[in-house]
PDB file of C-alpha atoms in Angstrom:
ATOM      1  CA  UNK A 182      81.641 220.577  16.746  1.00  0.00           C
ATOM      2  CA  UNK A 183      83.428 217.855  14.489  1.00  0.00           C
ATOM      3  CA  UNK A 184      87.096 216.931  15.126  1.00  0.00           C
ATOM      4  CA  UNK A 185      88.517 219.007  12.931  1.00  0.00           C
ATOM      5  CA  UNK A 186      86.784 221.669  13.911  1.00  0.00           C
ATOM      6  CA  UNK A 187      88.307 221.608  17.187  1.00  0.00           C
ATOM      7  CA  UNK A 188      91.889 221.601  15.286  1.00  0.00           C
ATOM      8  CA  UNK A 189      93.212 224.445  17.813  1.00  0.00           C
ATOM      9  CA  UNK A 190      96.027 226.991  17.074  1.00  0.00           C
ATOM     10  CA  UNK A 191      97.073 229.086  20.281  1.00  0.00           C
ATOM     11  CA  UNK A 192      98.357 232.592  19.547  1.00  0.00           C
ATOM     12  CA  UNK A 193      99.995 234.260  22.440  1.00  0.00           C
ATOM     13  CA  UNK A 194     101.322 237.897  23.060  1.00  0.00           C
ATOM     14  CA  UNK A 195     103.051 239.754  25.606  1.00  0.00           C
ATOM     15  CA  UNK A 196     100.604 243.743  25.255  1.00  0.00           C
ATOM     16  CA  UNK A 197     102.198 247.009  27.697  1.00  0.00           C
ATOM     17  CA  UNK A 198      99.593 248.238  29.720  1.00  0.00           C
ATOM     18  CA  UNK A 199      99.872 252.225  31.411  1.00  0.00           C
ATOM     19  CA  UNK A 200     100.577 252.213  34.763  1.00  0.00           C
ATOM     20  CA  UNK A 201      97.406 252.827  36.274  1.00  0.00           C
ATOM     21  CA  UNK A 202      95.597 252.103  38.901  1.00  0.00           C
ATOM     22  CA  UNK A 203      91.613 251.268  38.981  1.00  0.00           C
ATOM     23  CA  UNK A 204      89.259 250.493  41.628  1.00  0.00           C
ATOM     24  CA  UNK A 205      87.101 247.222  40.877  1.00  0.00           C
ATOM     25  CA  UNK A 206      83.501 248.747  42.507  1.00  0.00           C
ATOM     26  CA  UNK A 207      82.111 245.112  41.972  1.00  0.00           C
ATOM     27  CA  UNK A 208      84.649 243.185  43.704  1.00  0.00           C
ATOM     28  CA  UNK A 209      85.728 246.687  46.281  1.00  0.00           C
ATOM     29  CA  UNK A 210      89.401 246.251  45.286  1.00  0.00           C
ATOM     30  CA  UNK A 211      92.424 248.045  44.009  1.00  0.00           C
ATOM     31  CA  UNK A 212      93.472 246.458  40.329  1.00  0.00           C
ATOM     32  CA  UNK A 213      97.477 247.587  39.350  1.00  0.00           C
ATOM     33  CA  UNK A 214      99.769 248.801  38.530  1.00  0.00           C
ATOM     34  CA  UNK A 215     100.752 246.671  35.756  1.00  0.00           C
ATOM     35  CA  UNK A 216     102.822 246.768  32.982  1.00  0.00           C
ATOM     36  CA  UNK A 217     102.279 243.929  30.803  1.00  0.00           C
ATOM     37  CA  UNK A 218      99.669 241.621  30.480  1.00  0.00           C
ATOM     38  CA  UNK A 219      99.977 238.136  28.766  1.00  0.00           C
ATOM     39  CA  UNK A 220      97.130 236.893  26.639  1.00  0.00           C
ATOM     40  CA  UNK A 221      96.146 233.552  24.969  1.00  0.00           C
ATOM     41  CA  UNK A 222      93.586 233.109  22.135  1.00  0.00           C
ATOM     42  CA  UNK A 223      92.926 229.496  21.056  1.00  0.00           C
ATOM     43  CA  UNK A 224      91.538 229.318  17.529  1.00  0.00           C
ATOM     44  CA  UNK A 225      89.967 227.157  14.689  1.00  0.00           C
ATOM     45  CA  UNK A 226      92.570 225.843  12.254  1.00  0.00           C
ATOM     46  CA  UNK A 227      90.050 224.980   9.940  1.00  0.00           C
ATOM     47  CA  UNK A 228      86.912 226.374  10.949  1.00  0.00           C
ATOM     48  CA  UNK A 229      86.152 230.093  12.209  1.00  0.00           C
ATOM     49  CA  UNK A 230      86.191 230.249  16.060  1.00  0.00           C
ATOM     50  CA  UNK A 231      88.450 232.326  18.669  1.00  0.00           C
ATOM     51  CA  UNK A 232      88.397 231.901  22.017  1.00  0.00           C
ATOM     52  CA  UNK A 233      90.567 234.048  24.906  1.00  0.00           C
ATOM     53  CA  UNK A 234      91.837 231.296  26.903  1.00  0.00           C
ATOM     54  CA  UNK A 235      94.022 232.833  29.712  1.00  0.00           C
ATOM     55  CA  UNK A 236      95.429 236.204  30.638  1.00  0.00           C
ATOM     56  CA  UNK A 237      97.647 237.467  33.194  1.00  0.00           C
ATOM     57  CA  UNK A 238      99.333 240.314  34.359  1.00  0.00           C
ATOM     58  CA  UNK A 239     102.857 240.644  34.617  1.00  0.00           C
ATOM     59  CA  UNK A 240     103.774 237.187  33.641  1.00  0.00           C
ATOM     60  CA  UNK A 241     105.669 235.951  30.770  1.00  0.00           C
ATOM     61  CA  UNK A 242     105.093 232.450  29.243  1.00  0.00           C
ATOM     62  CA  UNK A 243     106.816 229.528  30.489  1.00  0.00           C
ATOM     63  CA  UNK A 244     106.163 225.961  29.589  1.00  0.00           C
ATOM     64  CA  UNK A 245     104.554 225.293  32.818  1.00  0.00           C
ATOM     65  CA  UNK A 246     101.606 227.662  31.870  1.00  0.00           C
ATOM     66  CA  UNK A 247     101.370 226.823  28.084  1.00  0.00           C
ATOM     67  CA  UNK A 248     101.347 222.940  29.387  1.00  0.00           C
ATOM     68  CA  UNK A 249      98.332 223.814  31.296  1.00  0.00           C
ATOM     69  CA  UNK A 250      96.485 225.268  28.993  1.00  0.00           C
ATOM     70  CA  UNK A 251      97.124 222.361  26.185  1.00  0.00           C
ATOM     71  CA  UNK A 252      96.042 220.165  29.052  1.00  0.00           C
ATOM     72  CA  UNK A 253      92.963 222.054  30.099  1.00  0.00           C
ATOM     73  CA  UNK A 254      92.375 222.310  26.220  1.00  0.00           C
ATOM     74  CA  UNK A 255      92.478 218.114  25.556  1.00  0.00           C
ATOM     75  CA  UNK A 256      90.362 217.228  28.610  1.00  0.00           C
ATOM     76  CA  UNK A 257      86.969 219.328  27.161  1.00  0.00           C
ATOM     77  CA  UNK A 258      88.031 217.998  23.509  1.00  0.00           C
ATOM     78  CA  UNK A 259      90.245 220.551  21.684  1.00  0.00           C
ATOM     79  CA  UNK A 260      93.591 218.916  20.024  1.00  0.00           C
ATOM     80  CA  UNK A 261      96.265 221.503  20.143  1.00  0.00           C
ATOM     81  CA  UNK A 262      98.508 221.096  16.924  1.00  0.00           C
ATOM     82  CA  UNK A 263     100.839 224.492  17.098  1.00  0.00           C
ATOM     83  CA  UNK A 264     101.200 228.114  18.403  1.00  0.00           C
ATOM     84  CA  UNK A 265     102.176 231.029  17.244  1.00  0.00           C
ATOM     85  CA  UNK A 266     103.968 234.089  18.707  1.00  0.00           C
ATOM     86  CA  UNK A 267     106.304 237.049  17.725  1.00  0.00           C
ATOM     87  CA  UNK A 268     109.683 236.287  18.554  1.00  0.00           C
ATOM     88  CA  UNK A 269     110.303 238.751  21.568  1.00  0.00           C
ATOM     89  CA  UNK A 270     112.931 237.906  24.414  1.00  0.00           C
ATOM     90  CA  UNK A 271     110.384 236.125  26.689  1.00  0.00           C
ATOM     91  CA  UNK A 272     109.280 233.780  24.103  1.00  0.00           C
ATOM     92  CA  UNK A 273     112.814 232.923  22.413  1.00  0.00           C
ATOM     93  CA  UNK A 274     113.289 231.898  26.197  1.00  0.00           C
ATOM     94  CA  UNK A 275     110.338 229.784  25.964  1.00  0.00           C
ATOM     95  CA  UNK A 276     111.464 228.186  22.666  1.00  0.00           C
ATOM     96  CA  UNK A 277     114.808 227.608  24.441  1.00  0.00           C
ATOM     97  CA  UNK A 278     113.084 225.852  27.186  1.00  0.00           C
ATOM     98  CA  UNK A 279     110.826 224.049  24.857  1.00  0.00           C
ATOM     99  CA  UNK A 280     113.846 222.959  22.505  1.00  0.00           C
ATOM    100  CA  UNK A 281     112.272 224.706  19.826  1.00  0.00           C
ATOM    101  CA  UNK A 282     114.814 225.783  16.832  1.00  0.00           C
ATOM    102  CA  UNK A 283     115.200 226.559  13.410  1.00  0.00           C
ATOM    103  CA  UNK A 284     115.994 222.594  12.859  1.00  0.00           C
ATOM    104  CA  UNK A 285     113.546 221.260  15.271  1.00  0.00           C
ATOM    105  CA  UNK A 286     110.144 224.122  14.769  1.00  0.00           C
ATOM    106  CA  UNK A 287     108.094 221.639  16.783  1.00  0.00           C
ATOM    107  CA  UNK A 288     107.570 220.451  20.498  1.00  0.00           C
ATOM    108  CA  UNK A 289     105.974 217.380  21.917  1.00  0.00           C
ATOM    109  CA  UNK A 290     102.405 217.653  23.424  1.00  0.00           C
ATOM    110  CA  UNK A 291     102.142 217.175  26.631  1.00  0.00           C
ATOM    111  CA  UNK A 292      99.724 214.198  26.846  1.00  0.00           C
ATOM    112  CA  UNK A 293      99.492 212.685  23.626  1.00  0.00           C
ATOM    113  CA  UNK A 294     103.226 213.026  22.250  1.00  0.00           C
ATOM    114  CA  UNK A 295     102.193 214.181  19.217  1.00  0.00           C
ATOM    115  CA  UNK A 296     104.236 217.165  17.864  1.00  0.00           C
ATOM    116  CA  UNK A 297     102.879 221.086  18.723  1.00  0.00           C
ATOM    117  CA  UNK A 298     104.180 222.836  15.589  1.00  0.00           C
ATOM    118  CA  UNK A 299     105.998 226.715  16.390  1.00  0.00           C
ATOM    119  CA  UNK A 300     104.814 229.250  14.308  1.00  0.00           C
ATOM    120  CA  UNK A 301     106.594 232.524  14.244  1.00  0.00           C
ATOM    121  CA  UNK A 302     104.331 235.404  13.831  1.00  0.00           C
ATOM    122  CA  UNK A 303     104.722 236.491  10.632  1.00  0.00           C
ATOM    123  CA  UNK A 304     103.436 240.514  10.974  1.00  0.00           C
ATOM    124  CA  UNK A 305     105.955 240.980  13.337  1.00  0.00           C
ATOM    125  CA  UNK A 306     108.430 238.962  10.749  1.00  0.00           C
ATOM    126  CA  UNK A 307     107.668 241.523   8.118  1.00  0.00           C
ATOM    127  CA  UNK A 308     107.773 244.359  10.741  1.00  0.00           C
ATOM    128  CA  UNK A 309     111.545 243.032  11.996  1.00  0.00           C
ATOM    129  CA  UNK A 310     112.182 243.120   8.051  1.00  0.00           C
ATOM    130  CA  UNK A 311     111.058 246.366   7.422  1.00  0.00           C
ATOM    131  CA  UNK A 312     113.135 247.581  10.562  1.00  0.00           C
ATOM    132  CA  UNK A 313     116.506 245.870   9.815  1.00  0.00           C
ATOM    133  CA  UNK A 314     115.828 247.287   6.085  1.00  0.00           C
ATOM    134  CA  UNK A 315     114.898 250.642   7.070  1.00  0.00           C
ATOM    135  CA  UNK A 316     118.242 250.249   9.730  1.00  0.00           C
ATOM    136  CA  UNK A 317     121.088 248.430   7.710  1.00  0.00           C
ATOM    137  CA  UNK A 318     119.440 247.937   4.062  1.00  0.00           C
ATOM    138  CA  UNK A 319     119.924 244.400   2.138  1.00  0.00           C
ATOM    139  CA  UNK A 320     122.868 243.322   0.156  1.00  0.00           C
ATOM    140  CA  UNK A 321     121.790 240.537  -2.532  1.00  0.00           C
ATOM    141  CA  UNK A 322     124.193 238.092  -4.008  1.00  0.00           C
ATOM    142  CA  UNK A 323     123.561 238.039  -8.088  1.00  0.00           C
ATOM    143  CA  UNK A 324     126.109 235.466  -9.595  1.00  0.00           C
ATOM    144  CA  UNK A 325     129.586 237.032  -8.381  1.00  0.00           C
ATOM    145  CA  UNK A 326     128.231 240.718  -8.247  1.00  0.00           C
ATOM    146  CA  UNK A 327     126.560 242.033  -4.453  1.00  0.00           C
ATOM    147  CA  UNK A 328     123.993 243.952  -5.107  1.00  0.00           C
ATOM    148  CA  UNK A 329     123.287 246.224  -1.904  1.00  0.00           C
ATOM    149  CA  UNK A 330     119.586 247.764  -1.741  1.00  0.00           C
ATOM    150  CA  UNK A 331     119.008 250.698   1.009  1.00  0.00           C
ATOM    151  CA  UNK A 332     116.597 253.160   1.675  1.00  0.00           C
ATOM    152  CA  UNK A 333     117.625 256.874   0.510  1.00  0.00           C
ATOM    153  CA  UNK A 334     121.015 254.778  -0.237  1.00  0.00           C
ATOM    154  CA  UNK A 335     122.370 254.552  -3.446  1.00  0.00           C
ATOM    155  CA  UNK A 336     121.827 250.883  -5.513  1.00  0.00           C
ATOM    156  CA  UNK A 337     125.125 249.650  -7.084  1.00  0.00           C
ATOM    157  CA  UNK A 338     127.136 246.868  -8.153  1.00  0.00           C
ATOM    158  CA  UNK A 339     130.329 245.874  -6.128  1.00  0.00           C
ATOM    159  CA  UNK A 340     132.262 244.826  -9.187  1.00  0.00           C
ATOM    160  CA  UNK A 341     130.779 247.351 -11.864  1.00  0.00           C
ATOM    161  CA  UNK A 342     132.615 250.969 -12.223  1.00  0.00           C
ATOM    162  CA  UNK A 343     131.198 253.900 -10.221  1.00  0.00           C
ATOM    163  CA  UNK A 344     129.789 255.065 -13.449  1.00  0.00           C
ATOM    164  CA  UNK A 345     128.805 252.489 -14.782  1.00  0.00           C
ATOM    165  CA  UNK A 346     124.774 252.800 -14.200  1.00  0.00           C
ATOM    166  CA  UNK A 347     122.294 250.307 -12.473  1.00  0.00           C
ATOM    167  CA  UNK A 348     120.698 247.696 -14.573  1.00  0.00           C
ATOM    168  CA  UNK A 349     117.070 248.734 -15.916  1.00  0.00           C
ATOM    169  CA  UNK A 350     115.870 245.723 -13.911  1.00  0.00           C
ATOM    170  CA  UNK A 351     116.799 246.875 -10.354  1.00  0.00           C
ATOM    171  CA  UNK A 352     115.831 250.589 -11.045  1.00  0.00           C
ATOM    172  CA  UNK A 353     111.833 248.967 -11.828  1.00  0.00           C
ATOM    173  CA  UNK A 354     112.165 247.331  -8.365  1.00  0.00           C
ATOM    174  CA  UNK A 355     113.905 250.286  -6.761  1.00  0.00           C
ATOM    175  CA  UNK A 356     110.767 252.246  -8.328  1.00  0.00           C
ATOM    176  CA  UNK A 357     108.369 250.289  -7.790  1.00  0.00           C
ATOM    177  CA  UNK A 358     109.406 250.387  -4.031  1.00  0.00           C
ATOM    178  CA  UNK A 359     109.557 253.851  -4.167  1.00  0.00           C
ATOM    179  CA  UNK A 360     113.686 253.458  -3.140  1.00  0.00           C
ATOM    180  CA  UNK A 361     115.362 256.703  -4.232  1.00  0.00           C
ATOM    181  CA  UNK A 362     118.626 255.272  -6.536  1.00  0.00           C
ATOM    182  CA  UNK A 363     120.737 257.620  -8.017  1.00  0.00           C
TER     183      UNK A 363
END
């Protein structure tokens, strides 16, 4: 593989597992209960490759483990340059302990310095979106008029009459979004 080839992005998530228990025949042991288990998957930036890294049950990610694995990733030749992750409780905590924020998105690698840019995940972005639309709806600001958008709500102006109708404009998007305005 080139160099930037080995351009690595590590994706991390937190899955729920049942509460089961299994029986490893191989190894003759009891495996669980569990309830979460934590997986990494390094990938190409630039070139199609994914690779499962690490897993673990029952562990959330600290910056002890991701450290180790962007170590164990440098010393066979793969240059770490940013992660992603959804932004759950366990890994706001991480980007706490990393120093990660809105102002800073980035951390330092742990052997070369360079930065490790942080990468929200951006289905579960759109899924939060859809949620805290589907919960509390949007209110835009147009010029000195809010505009509030909702689901099943009704679209109106703050500063127009309560007859006055909605501008042609918002009922396309409220349409096209299949919104019922009235």
């Amino acid at each position: 593989m080139d160099t930037k080839d080995k351009l690595t992005v590590l994706s991390f998530d937190e899955m729920y597992l049942c509460h089961q228990i299994d029986f490893d025949k191989t190894k003759e042991q009891v495996i669980g209960p569990h309830k979460t288990v934590q997986v990494v998957m390094a990938r190409g930036l630039v070139s199609s490759w994914k690779q499962p890294v690490f897993y673990n049950y029952d562990t959330p990610m600290t910056p002890e483990i991701l450290n180790d694995i962007i170590c164990n990733l440098h010393d066979i030749g793969f240059n770490v340059i940013s992660i992603v992750n959804d932004m759950g409780p366990t890994n706001q905590r991480l980007w706490k302990n990393l120093n990660v924020s809105h102002n800073t998105p980035n951390f330092n690698h742990p052997i070369t310095g360079n930065r490790i840019h942080v990468f929200a995940d951006v289905p579960h972005l759109l899924k939060l979106c859809r949620n805290n639309f589907i919960d509390n709806g949007f209110i835009l600001q147009h010029s000195t008029n809010k505009i509030f958008i909702g689901l099943n709500t009704k679209l109106y102006r703050s500063n127009a009459p309560k007859s006055k109708a909605c501008s042609t404009t918002f009922f396309k998007i409220c349409s096209y979004c299949n919104f019922i305005c009235w």
